[in-house]
């Protein structure tokens, strides 16, 4: 069921989103050659405590998964697409790696979700272009998320941005509603047709998150139950914001 948040809840999401943006920015800055994913997880925990928010992914069990997520943040490196576990078999970030930092936070019971992919040190031109296109796709999707529009408008804008780049959209993963829970209705695909899908009503809160692969869009699921990887071993990028649907353009909360 698609939910509409009231003014009190929206104000909590605004404040939680402000804190979320600060924490995610500090985590992104900490992505440097030589850092351990476990260190990034510990930093996420300490920053969450400092800013009086709760890591929403820690202990969360999504539908279809048989154990709770063990980390405070998802850290996915290079060919890892999303949901990398940071504190089981930790990885060391190397020069040139691209690293997705995906964070869910709860502030006074209201949840926001956001992600950014950054390069550790100097990386190659193609990886930079992958990050640039994925970020542009997120911006395009947000601009298309206008009140009284449709879910398909968002996917169309993302798809159009990626088209012709040589990169591929991961169509099996998508954005979603958020607020009362980590994952809510509606499903927000990264492909679509304008004018199709659920109506975008003021008060809806969505996590828009294009996930773009350097090669084809196929992914594989790891034995750990969470980490997804590109099927061809090429790199993947992921950007995400939580947005509020209004009468006009969407308001970015994170």
Coordinates of C-alpha atoms in Angstrom, one line a residue:
X1 CA 0.0 0.0 0.0
X2 CA 1.3 3.4 -0.9
X3 CA 1.3 5.8 2.0
X4 CA 1.1 9.6 2.3
X5 CA 3.1 11.2 5.0
X6 CA 1.6 14.0 7.2
X7 CA 3.3 17.3 8.0
X8 CA 4.7 16.1 11.3
X9 CA 6.2 13.0 9.7
X10 CA 7.6 15.1 6.8
X11 CA 9.3 17.5 9.2
X12 CA 10.9 14.5 10.9
X13 CA 12.1 13.2 7.5
X14 CA 13.5 16.6 6.7
X15 CA 15.6 16.7 9.9
X16 CA 16.6 13.1 9.6
X17 CA 17.5 13.7 6.0
X18 CA 19.7 16.6 7.0
X19 CA 21.6 14.5 9.4
X20 CA 21.7 11.7 6.9
X21 CA 23.4 14.0 4.3
X22 CA 26.1 15.0 6.8
X23 CA 26.9 11.4 7.8
X24 CA 26.9 10.1 4.2
X25 CA 29.3 13.0 3.2
X26 CA 31.7 12.1 6.0
X27 CA 31.6 8.4 5.1
X28 CA 32.3 9.3 1.4
X29 CA 35.3 11.4 2.5
X30 CA 36.6 8.4 4.5
X31 CA 36.8 6.2 1.3
X32 CA 40.5 6.4 0.7
X33 CA 43.1 3.8 -0.5
X34 CA 44.0 1.5 2.4
X35 CA 40.8 1.9 4.4
X36 CA 38.9 -1.2 5.5
X37 CA 35.2 -1.7 4.9
X38 CA 35.0 -2.7 8.6
X39 CA 36.5 0.7 9.5
X40 CA 33.8 2.4 7.4
X41 CA 31.2 0.4 9.2
X42 CA 32.5 1.4 12.6
X43 CA 32.6 5.0 11.4
X44 CA 28.9 4.7 10.3
X45 CA 28.0 3.5 13.8
X46 CA 29.9 6.3 15.6
X47 CA 28.5 9.0 13.4
X48 CA 25.0 7.7 13.8
X49 CA 25.4 7.8 17.6
X50 CA 26.9 11.3 17.4
X51 CA 24.0 12.6 15.3
X52 CA 21.3 10.7 17.3
X53 CA 20.0 8.5 14.5
X54 CA 19.8 4.7 14.2
X55 CA 21.3 2.7 11.3
X56 CA 18.2 1.3 9.6
X57 CA 19.9 -1.5 7.8
X58 CA 21.5 -3.0 10.9
X59 CA 19.4 -6.1 11.8
X60 CA 17.0 -5.5 9.0
X61 CA 15.8 -8.6 7.1
X62 CA 14.4 -7.9 3.6
X63 CA 11.8 -10.1 2.0
X64 CA 13.3 -13.3 0.6
X65 CA 16.5 -13.1 2.8
X66 CA 17.0 -15.5 5.6
X67 CA 19.1 -13.5 8.0
X68 CA 19.4 -9.9 9.3
X69 CA 21.8 -7.6 7.6
X70 CA 24.9 -7.5 9.9
X71 CA 26.3 -4.1 9.1
X72 CA 25.4 -0.5 9.7
X73 CA 26.0 0.5 6.0
X74 CA 26.3 -1.3 2.7
X75 CA 29.8 -1.0 1.1
X76 CA 30.1 -2.3 -2.5
X77 CA 33.4 -2.2 -4.3
X78 CA 33.9 -2.2 -8.1
X79 CA 32.0 -5.3 -9.5
X80 CA 29.9 -5.4 -6.3
X81 CA 26.6 -3.8 -7.3
X82 CA 24.8 -3.2 -4.0
X83 CA 24.3 -4.6 -0.5
X84 CA 28.0 -5.4 0.2
X85 CA 28.5 -6.5 3.8
X86 CA 31.2 -4.4 5.3
X87 CA 32.1 -6.3 8.5
X88 CA 32.1 -9.9 7.4
X89 CA 35.3 -10.8 5.5
X90 CA 36.2 -7.1 5.3
X91 CA 37.9 -5.8 2.2
X92 CA 40.7 -3.2 1.9
X93 CA 40.0 -0.3 -0.5
X94 CA 42.7 0.0 -3.2
X95 CA 43.8 3.0 -5.3
X96 CA 41.4 3.5 -8.1
X97 CA 38.5 1.4 -6.7
X98 CA 35.0 2.8 -7.0
X99 CA 33.1 2.4 -3.8
X100 CA 29.3 2.6 -3.3
X101 CA 28.3 3.7 0.2
X102 CA 24.6 3.0 0.8
X103 CA 23.1 4.2 4.1
X104 CA 19.7 3.9 5.7
X105 CA 18.9 5.9 8.9
X106 CA 16.0 6.2 11.2
X107 CA 15.3 9.5 13.0
X108 CA 12.5 9.3 15.6
X109 CA 11.0 6.5 13.8
X110 CA 11.1 7.9 10.2
X111 CA 13.5 6.4 7.7
X112 CA 15.6 7.9 4.9
X113 CA 17.8 6.1 2.4
X114 CA 20.6 7.5 0.3
X115 CA 23.8 6.3 -1.5
X116 CA 26.8 7.7 -3.3
X117 CA 29.6 6.1 -5.3
X118 CA 33.1 7.6 -5.0
X119 CA 36.5 6.8 -6.4
X120 CA 39.3 6.0 -3.9
X121 CA 42.3 8.2 -5.0
X122 CA 42.9 8.3 -8.7
X123 CA 40.8 6.1 -11.0
X124 CA 40.5 5.6 -14.8
X125 CA 38.5 7.8 -17.2
X126 CA 35.9 5.1 -17.9
X127 CA 35.1 4.7 -14.2
X128 CA 34.8 8.5 -13.9
X129 CA 32.4 8.5 -16.8
X130 CA 30.3 5.7 -15.2
X131 CA 30.0 7.8 -12.0
X132 CA 29.1 10.9 -13.9
X133 CA 26.4 9.2 -16.0
X134 CA 24.9 7.5 -12.9
X135 CA 24.7 10.7 -11.0
X136 CA 23.1 12.5 -14.0
X137 CA 20.6 9.7 -14.1
X138 CA 19.6 10.3 -10.5
X139 CA 19.3 14.0 -11.1
X140 CA 17.1 13.4 -14.1
X141 CA 14.9 10.9 -12.2
X142 CA 14.4 13.5 -9.4
X143 CA 13.5 16.2 -11.8
X144 CA 10.9 13.9 -13.4
X145 CA 9.3 13.1 -10.0
X146 CA 6.6 15.8 -10.1
X147 CA 3.3 15.8 -8.3
X148 CA 0.4 14.4 -10.4
X149 CA 3.0 12.8 -12.7
X150 CA 3.6 9.0 -12.8
X151 CA 6.1 6.5 -11.6
X152 CA 6.9 5.8 -15.2
X153 CA 8.1 9.4 -15.7
X154 CA 11.0 8.7 -13.3
X155 CA 12.1 5.5 -15.0
X156 CA 11.8 7.1 -18.5
X157 CA 14.1 10.0 -17.4
X158 CA 16.7 7.7 -16.0
X159 CA 16.6 5.4 -19.0
X160 CA 16.9 8.3 -21.4
X161 CA 19.9 9.6 -19.6
X162 CA 21.8 6.3 -19.7
X163 CA 20.8 5.5 -23.3
X164 CA 23.7 5.8 -25.8
X165 CA 26.3 5.9 -23.0
X166 CA 27.4 2.3 -23.5
X167 CA 26.4 1.5 -19.9
X168 CA 23.5 -0.7 -18.8
X169 CA 20.7 -0.2 -16.2
X170 CA 20.3 -3.0 -13.7
X171 CA 16.6 -3.6 -14.2
X172 CA 16.2 -6.3 -11.5
X173 CA 16.9 -3.7 -8.8
X174 CA 14.9 -0.5 -8.3
X175 CA 13.9 2.4 -6.0
X176 CA 11.0 2.2 -3.6
X177 CA 8.8 4.0 -1.2
X178 CA 10.4 4.8 2.2
X179 CA 9.6 6.4 5.5
X180 CA 7.8 4.1 7.9
X181 CA 10.0 1.2 6.8
X182 CA 13.1 0.7 4.7
X183 CA 11.1 -0.6 1.8
X184 CA 7.6 0.5 1.1
X185 CA 5.3 0.7 -2.0
X186 CA 5.5 1.8 -4.7
X187 CA 8.2 0.0 -6.7
X188 CA 10.2 2.7 -8.6
X189 CA 11.9 1.1 -11.6
X190 CA 14.8 2.7 -13.4
X191 CA 13.2 2.2 -16.8
X192 CA 9.7 3.1 -17.8
X193 CA 7.3 5.0 -20.0
X194 CA 6.0 8.5 -19.4
X195 CA 2.4 8.7 -18.1
X196 CA 2.4 5.0 -16.9
X197 CA 2.5 3.6 -13.4
X198 CA 1.2 4.8 -10.1
X199 CA 0.2 8.5 -9.7
X200 CA 2.7 10.6 -7.9
X201 CA 0.7 12.3 -5.1
X202 CA 2.0 15.0 -2.8
X203 CA 3.2 13.5 0.5
X204 CA 4.6 10.4 -1.1
X205 CA 8.2 9.7 -0.1
X206 CA 10.4 7.8 -2.5
X207 CA 14.0 6.5 -2.7
X208 CA 15.1 7.0 -6.2
X209 CA 18.2 5.0 -7.0
X210 CA 19.7 4.3 -10.5
X211 CA 22.1 1.4 -10.5
X212 CA 24.3 1.4 -13.6
X213 CA 26.8 -1.2 -14.9
X214 CA 29.8 -0.7 -17.0
X215 CA 29.0 -3.8 -19.0
X216 CA 25.7 -5.6 -19.3
X217 CA 22.9 -5.3 -16.7
X218 CA 23.0 -8.8 -15.5
X219 CA 23.8 -9.5 -11.8
X220 CA 24.6 -12.4 -9.6
X221 CA 23.7 -13.0 -5.9
X222 CA 26.5 -14.0 -3.6
X223 CA 26.3 -16.9 -1.1
X224 CA 26.3 -14.4 1.8
X225 CA 22.6 -13.6 0.9
X226 CA 23.1 -9.9 0.3
X227 CA 26.0 -8.9 -1.9
X228 CA 25.1 -8.7 -5.6
X229 CA 27.8 -8.6 -8.3
X230 CA 27.9 -7.9 -12.0
X231 CA 27.7 -11.1 -14.0
X232 CA 30.5 -10.0 -16.3
X233 CA 32.8 -8.8 -13.5
X234 CA 32.8 -5.2 -14.7
X235 CA 32.2 -2.2 -12.4
X236 CA 28.9 -0.8 -11.2
X237 CA 27.8 2.6 -9.7
X238 CA 24.9 3.5 -7.5
X239 CA 23.5 6.9 -6.5
X240 CA 20.3 7.5 -4.4
X241 CA 18.3 10.2 -2.7
X242 CA 15.1 10.2 -0.6
X243 CA 12.7 12.7 -2.1
X244 CA 9.3 14.1 -1.1
X245 CA 6.7 14.4 -3.8
X246 CA 5.1 17.9 -3.8
X247 CA 2.6 19.8 -6.0
X248 CA 5.6 20.8 -8.1
X249 CA 9.2 19.5 -8.2
X250 CA 10.3 16.9 -5.7
X251 CA 12.1 18.0 -2.5
X252 CA 15.3 16.2 -1.9
X253 CA 15.4 15.2 1.8
X254 CA 18.9 13.7 1.9

